[in-house]
PDB file of C-alpha atoms in Angstrom:
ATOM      1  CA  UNK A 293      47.798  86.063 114.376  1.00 71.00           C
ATOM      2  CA  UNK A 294      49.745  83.991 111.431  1.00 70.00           C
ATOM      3  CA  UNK A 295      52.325  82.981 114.246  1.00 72.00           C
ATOM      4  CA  UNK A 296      49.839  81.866 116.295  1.00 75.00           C
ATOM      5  CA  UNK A 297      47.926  80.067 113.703  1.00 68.00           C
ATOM      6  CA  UNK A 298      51.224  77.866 112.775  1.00 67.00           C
ATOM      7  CA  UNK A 299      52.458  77.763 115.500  1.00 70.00           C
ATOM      8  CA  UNK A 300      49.258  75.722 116.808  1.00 71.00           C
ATOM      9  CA  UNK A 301      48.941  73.783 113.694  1.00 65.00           C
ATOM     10  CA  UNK A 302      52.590  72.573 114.388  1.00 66.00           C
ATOM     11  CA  UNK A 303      51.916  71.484 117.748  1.00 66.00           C
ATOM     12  CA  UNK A 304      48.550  69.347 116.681  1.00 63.00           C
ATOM     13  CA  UNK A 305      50.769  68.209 113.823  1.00 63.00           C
ATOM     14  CA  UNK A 306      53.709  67.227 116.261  1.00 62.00           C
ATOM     15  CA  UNK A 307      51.037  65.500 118.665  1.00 62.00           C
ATOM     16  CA  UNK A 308      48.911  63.544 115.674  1.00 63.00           C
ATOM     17  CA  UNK A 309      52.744  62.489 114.807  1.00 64.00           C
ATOM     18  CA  UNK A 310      53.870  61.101 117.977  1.00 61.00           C
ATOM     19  CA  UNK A 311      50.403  59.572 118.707  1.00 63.00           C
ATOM     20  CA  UNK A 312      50.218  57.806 115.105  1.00 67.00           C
ATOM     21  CA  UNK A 313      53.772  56.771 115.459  1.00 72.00           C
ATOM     22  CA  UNK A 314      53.243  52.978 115.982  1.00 76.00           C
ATOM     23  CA  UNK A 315      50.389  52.767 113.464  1.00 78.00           C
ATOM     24  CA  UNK A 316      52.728  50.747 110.601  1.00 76.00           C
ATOM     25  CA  UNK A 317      53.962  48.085 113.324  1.00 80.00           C
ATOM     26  CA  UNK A 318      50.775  47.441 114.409  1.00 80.00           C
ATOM     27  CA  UNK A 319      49.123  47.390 111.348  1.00 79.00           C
ATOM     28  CA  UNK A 320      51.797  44.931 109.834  1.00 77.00           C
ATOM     29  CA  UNK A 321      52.870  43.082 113.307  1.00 79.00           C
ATOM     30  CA  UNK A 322      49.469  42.442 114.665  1.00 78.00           C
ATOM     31  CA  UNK A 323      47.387  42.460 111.357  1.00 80.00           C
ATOM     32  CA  UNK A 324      44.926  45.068 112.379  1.00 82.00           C
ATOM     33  CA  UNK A 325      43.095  47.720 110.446  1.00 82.00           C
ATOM     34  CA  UNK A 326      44.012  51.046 109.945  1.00 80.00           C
ATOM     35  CA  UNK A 327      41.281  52.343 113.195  1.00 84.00           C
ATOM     36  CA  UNK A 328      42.338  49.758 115.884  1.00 86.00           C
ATOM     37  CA  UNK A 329      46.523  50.369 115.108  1.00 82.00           C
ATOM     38  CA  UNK A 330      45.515  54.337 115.659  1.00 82.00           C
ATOM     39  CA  UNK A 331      43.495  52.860 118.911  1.00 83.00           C
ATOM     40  CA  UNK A 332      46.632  50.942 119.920  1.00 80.00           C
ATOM     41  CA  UNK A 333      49.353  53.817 118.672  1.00 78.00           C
ATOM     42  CA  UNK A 334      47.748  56.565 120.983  1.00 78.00           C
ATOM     43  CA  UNK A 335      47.223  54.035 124.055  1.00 79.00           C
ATOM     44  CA  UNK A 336      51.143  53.084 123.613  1.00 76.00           C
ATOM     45  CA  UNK A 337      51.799  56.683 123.549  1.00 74.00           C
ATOM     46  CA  UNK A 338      49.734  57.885 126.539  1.00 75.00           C
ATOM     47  CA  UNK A 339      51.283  54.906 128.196  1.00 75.00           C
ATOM     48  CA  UNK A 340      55.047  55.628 127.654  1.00 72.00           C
ATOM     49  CA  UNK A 341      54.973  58.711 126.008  1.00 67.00           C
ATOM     50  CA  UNK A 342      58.594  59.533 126.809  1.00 71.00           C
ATOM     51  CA  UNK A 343      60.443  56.019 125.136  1.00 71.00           C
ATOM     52  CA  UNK A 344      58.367  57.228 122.098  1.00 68.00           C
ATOM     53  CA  UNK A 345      59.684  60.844 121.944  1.00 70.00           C
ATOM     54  CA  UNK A 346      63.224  59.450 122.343  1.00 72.00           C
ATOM     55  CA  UNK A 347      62.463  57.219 120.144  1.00 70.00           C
ATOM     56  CA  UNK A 348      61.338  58.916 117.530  1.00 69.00           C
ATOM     57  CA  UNK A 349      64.624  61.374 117.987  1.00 71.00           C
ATOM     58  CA  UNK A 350      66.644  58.479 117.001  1.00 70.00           C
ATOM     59  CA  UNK A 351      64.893  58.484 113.619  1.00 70.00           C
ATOM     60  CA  UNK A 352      65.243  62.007 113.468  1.00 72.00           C
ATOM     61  CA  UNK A 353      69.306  62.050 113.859  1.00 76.00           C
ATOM     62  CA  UNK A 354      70.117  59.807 110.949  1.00 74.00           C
ATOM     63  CA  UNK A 355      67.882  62.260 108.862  1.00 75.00           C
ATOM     64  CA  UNK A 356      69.475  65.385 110.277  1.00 79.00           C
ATOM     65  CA  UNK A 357      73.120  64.229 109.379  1.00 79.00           C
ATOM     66  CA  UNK A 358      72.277  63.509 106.214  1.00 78.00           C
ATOM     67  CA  UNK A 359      70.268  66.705 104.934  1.00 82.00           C
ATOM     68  CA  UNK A 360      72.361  69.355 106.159  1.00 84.00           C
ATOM     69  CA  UNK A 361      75.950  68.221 104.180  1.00 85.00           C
ATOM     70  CA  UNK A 362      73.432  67.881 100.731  1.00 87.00           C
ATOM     71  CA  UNK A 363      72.008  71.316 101.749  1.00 86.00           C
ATOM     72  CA  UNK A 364      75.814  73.109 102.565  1.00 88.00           C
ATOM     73  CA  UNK A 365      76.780  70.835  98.982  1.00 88.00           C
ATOM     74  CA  UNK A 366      73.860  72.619  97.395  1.00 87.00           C
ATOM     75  CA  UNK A 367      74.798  75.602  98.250  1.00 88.00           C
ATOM     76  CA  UNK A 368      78.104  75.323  97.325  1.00 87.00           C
ATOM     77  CA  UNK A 369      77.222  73.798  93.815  1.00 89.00           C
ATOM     78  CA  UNK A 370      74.862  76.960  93.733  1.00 86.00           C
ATOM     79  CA  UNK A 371      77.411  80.063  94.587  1.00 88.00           C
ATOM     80  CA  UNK A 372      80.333  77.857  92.461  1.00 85.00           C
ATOM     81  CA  UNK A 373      81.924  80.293  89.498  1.00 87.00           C
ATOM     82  CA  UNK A 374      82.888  77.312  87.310  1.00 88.00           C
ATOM     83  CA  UNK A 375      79.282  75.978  86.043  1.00 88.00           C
ATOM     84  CA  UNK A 376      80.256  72.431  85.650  1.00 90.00           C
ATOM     85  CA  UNK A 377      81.545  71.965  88.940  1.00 90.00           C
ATOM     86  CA  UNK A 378      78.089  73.853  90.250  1.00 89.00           C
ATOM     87  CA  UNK A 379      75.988  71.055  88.090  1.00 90.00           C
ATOM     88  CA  UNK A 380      78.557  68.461  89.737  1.00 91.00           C
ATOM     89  CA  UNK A 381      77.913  69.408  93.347  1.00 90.00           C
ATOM     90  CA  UNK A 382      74.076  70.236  93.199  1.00 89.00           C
ATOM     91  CA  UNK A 383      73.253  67.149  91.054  1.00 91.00           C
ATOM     92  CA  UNK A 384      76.061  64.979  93.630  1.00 90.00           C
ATOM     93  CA  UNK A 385      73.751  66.730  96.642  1.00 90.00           C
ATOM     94  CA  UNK A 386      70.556  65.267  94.861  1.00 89.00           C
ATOM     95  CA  UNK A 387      72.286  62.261  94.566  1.00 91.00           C
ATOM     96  CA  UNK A 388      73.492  62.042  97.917  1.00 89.00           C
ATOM     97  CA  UNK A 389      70.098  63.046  99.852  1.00 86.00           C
ATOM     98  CA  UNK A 390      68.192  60.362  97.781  1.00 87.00           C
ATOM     99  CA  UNK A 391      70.486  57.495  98.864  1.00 86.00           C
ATOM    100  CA  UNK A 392      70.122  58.965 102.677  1.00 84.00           C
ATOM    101  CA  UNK A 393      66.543  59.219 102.539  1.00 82.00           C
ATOM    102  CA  UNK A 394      65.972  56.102 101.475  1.00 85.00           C
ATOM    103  CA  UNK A 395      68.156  55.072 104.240  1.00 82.00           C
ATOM    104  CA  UNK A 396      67.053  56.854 106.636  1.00 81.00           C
ATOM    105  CA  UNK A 397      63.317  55.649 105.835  1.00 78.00           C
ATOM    106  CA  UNK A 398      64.897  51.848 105.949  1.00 80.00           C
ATOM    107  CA  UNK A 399      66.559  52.959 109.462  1.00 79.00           C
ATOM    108  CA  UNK A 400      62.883  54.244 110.406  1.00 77.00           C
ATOM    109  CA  UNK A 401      60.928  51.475 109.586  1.00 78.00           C
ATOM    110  CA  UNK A 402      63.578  49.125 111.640  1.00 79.00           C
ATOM    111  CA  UNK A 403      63.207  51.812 114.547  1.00 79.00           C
ATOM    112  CA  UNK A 404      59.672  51.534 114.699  1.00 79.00           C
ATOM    113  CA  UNK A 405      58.958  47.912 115.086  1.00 80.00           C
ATOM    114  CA  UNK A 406      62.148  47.542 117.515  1.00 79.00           C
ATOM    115  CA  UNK A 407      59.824  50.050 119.698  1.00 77.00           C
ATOM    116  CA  UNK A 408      56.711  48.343 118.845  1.00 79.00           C
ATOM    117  CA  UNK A 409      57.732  45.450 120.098  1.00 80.00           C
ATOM    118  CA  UNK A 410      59.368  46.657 123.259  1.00 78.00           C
ATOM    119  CA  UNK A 411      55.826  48.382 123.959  1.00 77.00           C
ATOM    120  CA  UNK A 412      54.026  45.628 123.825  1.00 76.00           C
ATOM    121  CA  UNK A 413      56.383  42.820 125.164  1.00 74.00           C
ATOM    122  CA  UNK A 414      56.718  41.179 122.078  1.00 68.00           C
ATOM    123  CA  UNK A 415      60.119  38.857 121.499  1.00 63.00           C
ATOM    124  CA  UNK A 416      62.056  40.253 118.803  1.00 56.00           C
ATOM    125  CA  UNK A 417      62.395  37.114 116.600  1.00 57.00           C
ATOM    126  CA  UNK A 418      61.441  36.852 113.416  1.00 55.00           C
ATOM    127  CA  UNK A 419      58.303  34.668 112.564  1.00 53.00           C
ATOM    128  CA  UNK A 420      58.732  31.340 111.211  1.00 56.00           C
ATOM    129  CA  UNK A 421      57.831  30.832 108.019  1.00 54.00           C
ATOM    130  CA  UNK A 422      57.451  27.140 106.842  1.00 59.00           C
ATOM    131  CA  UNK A 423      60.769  25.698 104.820  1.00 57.00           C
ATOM    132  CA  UNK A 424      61.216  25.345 101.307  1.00 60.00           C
ATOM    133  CA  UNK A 425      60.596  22.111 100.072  1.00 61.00           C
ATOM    134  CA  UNK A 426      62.222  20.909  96.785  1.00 65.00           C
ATOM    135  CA  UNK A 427      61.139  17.583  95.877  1.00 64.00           C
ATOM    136  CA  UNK A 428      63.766  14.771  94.755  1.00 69.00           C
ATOM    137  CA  UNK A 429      62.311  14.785  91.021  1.00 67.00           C
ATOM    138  CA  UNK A 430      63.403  18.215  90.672  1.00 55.00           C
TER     139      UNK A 430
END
């Protein structure tokens, strides 16, 4: 019953996940509310719900690679006879999977407006934003 129980919650979880993977683009590329970028994230996915999936697996390599050498560090720091070198290698894995999540969430934000924009046609320039004017007096 417990198996069951999770293993249904992880499937609505994986679903709500894939459908409200575009909701950030939208939100920030069109300027929409939160409602209408859920509207427009589960029409994309419905749409071309396979380029989302392999997508999204992009995202999740980056994230992969980098938490299972912190967690076999970890482990090693953990099981280590000599205590300082155990501090050095759990508080180096720390170390390590903070700088790669923070990367890897960089890496995902990138990923997801690169397939935002594909979705909906958009060109992938930057928006122009009006030059810096210094005046002669300065």
């Amino acid at each position: 019953m417990v198996v069951i129980f999770f293993g249904s919650l992880l499937l609505v979880g994986l679903s709500w996940a894939m459908a409200s993977y575009l909701v950030l683009p939208a939100m920030m590329i069109d300027g929409i509310g939160v409602r209408e970028a859920m509207r427009t994230s589960r029409q994309a996915f419905r749409a071309r719900g396979g380029d989302t999936a392999r997508s999204s697996t992009w995202i999740a390599l980056p994230v992969l690679l980098s938490f299972l050498p912190s967690v076999a560090v970890f482990g090693l720091g953990l099981t280590a006879v000599d205590r300082v070198f155990g501090v050095l290698a759990m508080a180096g894995a720390a170390l390590w999977l903070a700088v790669a999540v923070t990367v890897t969430a960089s890496l995902s934000g990138v990923f997801r407006v690169r397939h935002y924009r594909e979705l909906t046609g958009r060109p992938a320039t930057a928006p122009t934003l009006p030059a810096l004017h210094v005046s002669p007096v300065e």
